[in-house]
Amino acid sequence: MKKLIPSLILIFTFHAAFPCLIVVVTDGQRVLVGNHEDWFARDARARFEPATDTTYGMVVFDFESEGYAQGGMNTEGLFFDGTATPFVPLDLSGKKDCNCYIWTEVLQHCSNVEEAIEFIRPYRLPDLEQVHLLFADRTGQSVIVGAYDGELTFTYRKRAYQILTNFNVTDPEYGGEEACPRYGKALEILQVDSSATVEHVRNILSLTHQEELSVYSNIYDLTAGEVYIYSLADFNRSVKFNLAEELSKGTHSYSVPGLFP
């Protein structure tokens, strides 16, 4: 396994067996993204990496025992995270290998959704055979990158919100998937109220978490460059980080459980 390139390993590090949820909400002025990370491990951490002469600074969330970013945000307000979806074979012919962990490379080198798409297009991305990725940026642009019929698919936000769970967005019944109750609950709420407030997104997360599996949940304010962290199923307490302030401290990380003694 250690000889595999990181982009190939990602199909395992995105925890394809378990559900997650990502929701983007914008009112034209503020852009918020909420997400759950559902998994058995309890060694989650928030890792801050400052900018260099050639890269943007970023915060990513991973598991210390694994080290591969599950999601994050950079200093330009670009976000990514992913969810497990039914396997779809991709035609990878004519693509080149990425000898890197491509999703953190995106945060380090791209400032918005369109740059992220152009960055990943040339590469073999077997990860996306069983994972959908969501990119969002501080302008309000968001897109779900998936696969269907051998090709990459790009589903852009068309409303004030966009939701991603664990079915193929091009064909929700693909793979024999049943209707996702977490998607249905989030959609029901957002069809009535799509306010771009931290309180509203927190409420959506509290109603869609997995009691035994949600390790942590986040709300990213892409406009302000802030991230809120919630531990396990507790949405009454949060820790907020300002990305610029944290990056001024240099490279460092926090244990997510350690933030909630």
Coordinates of C-alpha atoms in Angstrom, one line a residue:
M1 CA 0.0 0.0 0.0
K2 CA 2.8 2.5 0.8
K3 CA 3.9 2.3 -2.9
L4 CA 0.6 3.6 -4.1
I5 CA 0.5 7.2 -5.1
P6 CA -1.7 9.3 -2.8
S7 CA -4.4 10.0 -5.4
L8 CA -5.0 6.2 -5.6
I9 CA -5.1 5.9 -1.9
L10 CA -7.8 8.5 -1.6
I11 CA -10.5 6.0 -2.4
F12 CA -9.8 4.5 1.0
T13 CA -9.0 7.7 2.9
F14 CA -12.4 9.2 2.1
H15 CA -14.0 6.3 4.0
A16 CA -16.2 5.0 1.2
A17 CA -18.3 2.8 3.5
F18 CA -19.9 5.6 5.5
P19 CA -22.2 8.6 5.0
C20 CA -21.3 12.2 5.1
L21 CA -23.2 15.4 4.2
I22 CA -22.1 18.7 2.7
V23 CA -24.3 21.7 2.2
V24 CA -23.5 25.1 0.6
V25 CA -25.7 28.1 1.4
T26 CA -25.3 31.7 0.0
D27 CA -27.3 34.9 0.0
G28 CA -25.1 36.6 -2.5
Q29 CA -23.0 38.3 0.2
R30 CA -22.0 35.5 2.5
V31 CA -21.0 31.9 1.6
L32 CA -21.3 29.1 4.2
V33 CA -20.5 25.4 3.9
G34 CA -21.5 22.9 6.5
N35 CA -20.3 19.3 6.6
H36 CA -20.2 16.1 8.7
E37 CA -17.3 13.7 8.8
D38 CA -18.6 10.2 9.6
W39 CA -16.1 7.5 10.6
F40 CA -15.0 5.2 13.4
A41 CA -11.7 6.9 14.1
R42 CA -11.6 9.5 16.9
D43 CA -8.1 11.1 16.3
A44 CA -9.4 13.9 14.1
R45 CA -7.3 17.1 13.9
A46 CA -7.3 20.5 12.3
R47 CA -4.0 21.2 10.6
F48 CA -2.9 24.7 9.6
E49 CA -0.3 25.2 6.9
P50 CA 0.8 28.8 6.0
A51 CA 1.4 30.1 2.5
T52 CA 4.7 29.9 0.7
D53 CA 6.1 31.8 -2.2
T54 CA 4.2 29.5 -4.5
T55 CA 1.3 28.1 -2.5
Y56 CA -1.8 29.4 -0.6
G57 CA -2.2 28.9 3.1
M58 CA -4.9 26.4 4.3
V59 CA -6.6 24.6 7.0
V60 CA -7.4 20.9 6.5
F61 CA -9.0 18.3 8.6
D62 CA -7.6 14.8 8.7
F63 CA -7.1 11.8 11.1
E64 CA -3.7 11.8 12.7
S65 CA -3.3 8.0 12.2
E66 CA -3.9 8.5 8.4
G67 CA -2.7 12.0 7.5
Y68 CA -4.8 12.5 4.4
A69 CA -7.0 15.6 4.3
Q70 CA -10.7 14.9 4.3
G71 CA -11.6 18.5 3.5
G72 CA -10.5 22.1 4.1
M73 CA -10.3 25.7 3.0
N74 CA -7.5 28.0 1.8
T75 CA -6.8 31.6 2.2
E76 CA -8.5 32.5 -1.1
G77 CA -11.8 31.1 0.2
L78 CA -11.7 27.8 -1.8
F79 CA -13.2 24.8 -0.1
F80 CA -13.3 21.0 -0.8
D81 CA -14.7 17.9 0.8
G82 CA -16.1 14.6 -0.5
T83 CA -18.7 11.9 0.1
A84 CA -18.8 8.2 -0.7
T85 CA -21.0 7.3 -3.7
P86 CA -21.7 4.1 -5.6
F87 CA -18.9 2.8 -7.8
V88 CA -18.8 4.1 -11.4
P89 CA -15.9 3.0 -13.7
L90 CA -14.1 6.0 -15.2
D91 CA -12.3 6.0 -18.6
L92 CA -8.8 7.1 -17.5
S93 CA -7.1 6.7 -20.8
G94 CA -5.1 9.7 -22.0
K95 CA -4.8 11.1 -18.4
K96 CA -1.6 11.5 -16.5
D97 CA -0.8 10.4 -13.0
C98 CA -0.5 12.8 -10.1
N99 CA 2.4 11.9 -7.9
C100 CA 0.8 14.0 -5.1
Y101 CA -2.3 14.2 -2.9
I102 CA -4.2 16.1 -5.4
W103 CA -6.9 17.6 -3.2
T104 CA -4.5 19.5 -1.0
E105 CA -2.6 20.5 -4.1
V106 CA -5.8 22.1 -5.3
L107 CA -6.0 24.2 -2.1
Q108 CA -2.4 25.1 -2.4
H109 CA -2.6 26.3 -6.0
C110 CA -6.1 27.3 -6.9
S111 CA -8.1 30.3 -5.8
N112 CA -11.6 29.5 -7.0
V113 CA -13.9 26.7 -8.4
E114 CA -13.0 27.1 -12.0
E115 CA -9.3 27.0 -11.3
A116 CA -9.8 23.8 -9.3
I117 CA -11.6 22.2 -12.2
E118 CA -9.0 23.1 -14.7
F119 CA -6.3 21.9 -12.3
I120 CA -7.7 18.4 -11.9
R121 CA -8.8 17.8 -15.5
P122 CA -5.5 16.4 -16.9
Y123 CA -5.1 13.8 -14.1
R124 CA -6.2 10.2 -13.6
L125 CA -8.7 10.4 -10.7
P126 CA -9.7 6.8 -9.8
D127 CA -10.9 8.3 -6.5
L128 CA -13.9 9.7 -8.3
E129 CA -15.1 6.3 -9.2
Q130 CA -16.6 6.0 -5.8
V131 CA -16.4 9.5 -4.3
H132 CA -18.1 12.8 -5.2
L133 CA -16.1 16.0 -4.5
L134 CA -17.7 19.4 -3.8
F135 CA -15.7 22.6 -4.4
A136 CA -17.0 26.0 -3.3
D137 CA -15.5 29.4 -3.2
R138 CA -16.1 32.8 -1.6
T139 CA -17.8 34.2 -4.7
G140 CA -20.6 31.6 -4.1
Q141 CA -19.7 29.3 -7.0
S142 CA -20.0 25.6 -6.1
V143 CA -19.8 22.4 -8.1
I144 CA -20.1 18.7 -7.4
V145 CA -17.5 16.6 -9.3
G146 CA -18.5 13.0 -9.9
A147 CA -18.6 10.3 -12.5
Y148 CA -21.2 8.7 -14.8
D149 CA -21.0 6.6 -17.9
G150 CA -17.2 6.6 -17.8
E151 CA -16.9 10.4 -17.7
L152 CA -16.4 13.1 -15.1
T153 CA -19.5 15.1 -14.4
F154 CA -19.8 18.6 -13.1
T155 CA -23.0 19.7 -11.4
Y156 CA -23.1 23.4 -10.5
R157 CA -25.2 25.1 -7.9
K158 CA -28.4 26.4 -9.4
R159 CA -30.3 27.6 -6.3
A160 CA -29.2 29.5 -3.1
Y161 CA -27.9 26.2 -1.8
Q162 CA -26.4 22.9 -2.9
I163 CA -26.5 19.6 -1.1
L164 CA -24.3 16.5 -1.4
T165 CA -24.8 13.2 0.4
N166 CA -24.1 9.6 -0.9
F167 CA -26.0 9.1 -4.1
N168 CA -24.8 9.8 -7.7
V169 CA -26.1 13.2 -8.5
T170 CA -26.5 12.4 -12.2
D171 CA -28.6 9.3 -11.6
P172 CA -29.8 9.2 -7.9
E173 CA -31.1 5.6 -8.3
Y174 CA -27.7 4.4 -9.7
G175 CA -26.4 1.4 -7.8
G176 CA -29.8 0.6 -6.3
E177 CA -29.6 3.5 -3.9
E178 CA -32.6 4.2 -1.8
A179 CA -33.7 7.8 -1.1
C180 CA -31.3 9.5 1.3
P181 CA -33.2 10.7 4.4
R182 CA -30.4 13.2 5.3
Y183 CA -30.6 14.8 1.9
G184 CA -34.4 14.9 2.1
K185 CA -34.2 16.6 5.5
A186 CA -31.7 19.2 4.4
L187 CA -33.7 19.9 1.3
E188 CA -36.9 20.2 3.2
I189 CA -35.3 22.8 5.5
L190 CA -33.6 24.8 2.7
Q191 CA -36.7 25.0 0.5
V192 CA -38.4 26.9 3.3
D193 CA -35.4 28.9 4.6
S194 CA -32.1 29.3 2.8
S195 CA -30.6 31.9 5.2
A196 CA -26.8 32.1 5.1
T197 CA -26.3 32.2 8.8
V198 CA -24.2 30.0 11.0
E199 CA -27.1 29.3 13.3
H200 CA -29.2 28.1 10.4
V201 CA -26.5 25.8 9.0
R202 CA -25.8 24.5 12.5
N203 CA -29.5 23.6 12.8
I204 CA -29.3 21.6 9.5
L205 CA -26.2 19.8 10.7
S206 CA -27.8 19.0 14.0
L207 CA -30.8 17.4 12.3
T208 CA -28.7 15.4 9.8
H209 CA -25.8 14.0 11.8
Q210 CA -25.2 10.3 12.4
E211 CA -25.4 9.7 16.1
E212 CA -22.8 7.0 16.3
L213 CA -20.6 8.0 13.3
S214 CA -20.3 11.7 13.1
V215 CA -16.8 12.4 14.4
Y216 CA -16.9 16.1 13.8
S217 CA -18.9 18.7 11.9
N218 CA -17.7 22.0 10.4
I219 CA -19.2 25.3 9.2
Y220 CA -16.8 27.2 6.9
D221 CA -17.5 30.9 6.4
L222 CA -15.7 31.3 3.0
T223 CA -16.4 35.0 3.0
A224 CA -14.8 35.7 6.4
G225 CA -12.2 33.0 6.3
E226 CA -13.4 31.3 9.5
V227 CA -14.3 27.8 10.5
Y228 CA -16.5 26.5 13.3
I229 CA -15.9 23.0 14.7
Y230 CA -18.4 20.8 16.5
S231 CA -17.4 17.5 18.1
L232 CA -19.4 14.2 17.8
A233 CA -23.2 14.9 18.1
D234 CA -22.8 18.0 20.3
F235 CA -24.0 21.1 18.5
N236 CA -24.3 23.2 21.6
R237 CA -20.6 23.9 21.8
S238 CA -18.3 25.0 19.0
V239 CA -14.7 26.3 18.6
K240 CA -14.1 29.0 16.0
F241 CA -10.8 29.6 14.2
N242 CA -9.9 32.6 12.0
L243 CA -7.7 31.2 9.2
A244 CA -5.4 34.3 8.9
E245 CA -4.9 34.5 12.7
E246 CA -4.0 30.8 12.9
L247 CA -1.7 30.8 9.9
S248 CA 0.3 33.7 11.5
K249 CA 1.3 31.2 14.2
G250 CA 3.1 29.0 11.6
T251 CA 2.5 25.3 10.8
H252 CA 0.5 23.7 13.7
S253 CA -2.4 21.4 14.4
Y254 CA -5.1 20.8 17.0
S255 CA -6.6 17.6 18.2
V256 CA -10.4 18.0 17.6
P257 CA -11.2 15.9 20.8
G258 CA -8.7 18.0 22.7
L259 CA -10.6 21.2 21.8
F260 CA -13.7 19.9 23.7
P261 CA -12.5 18.8 27.2

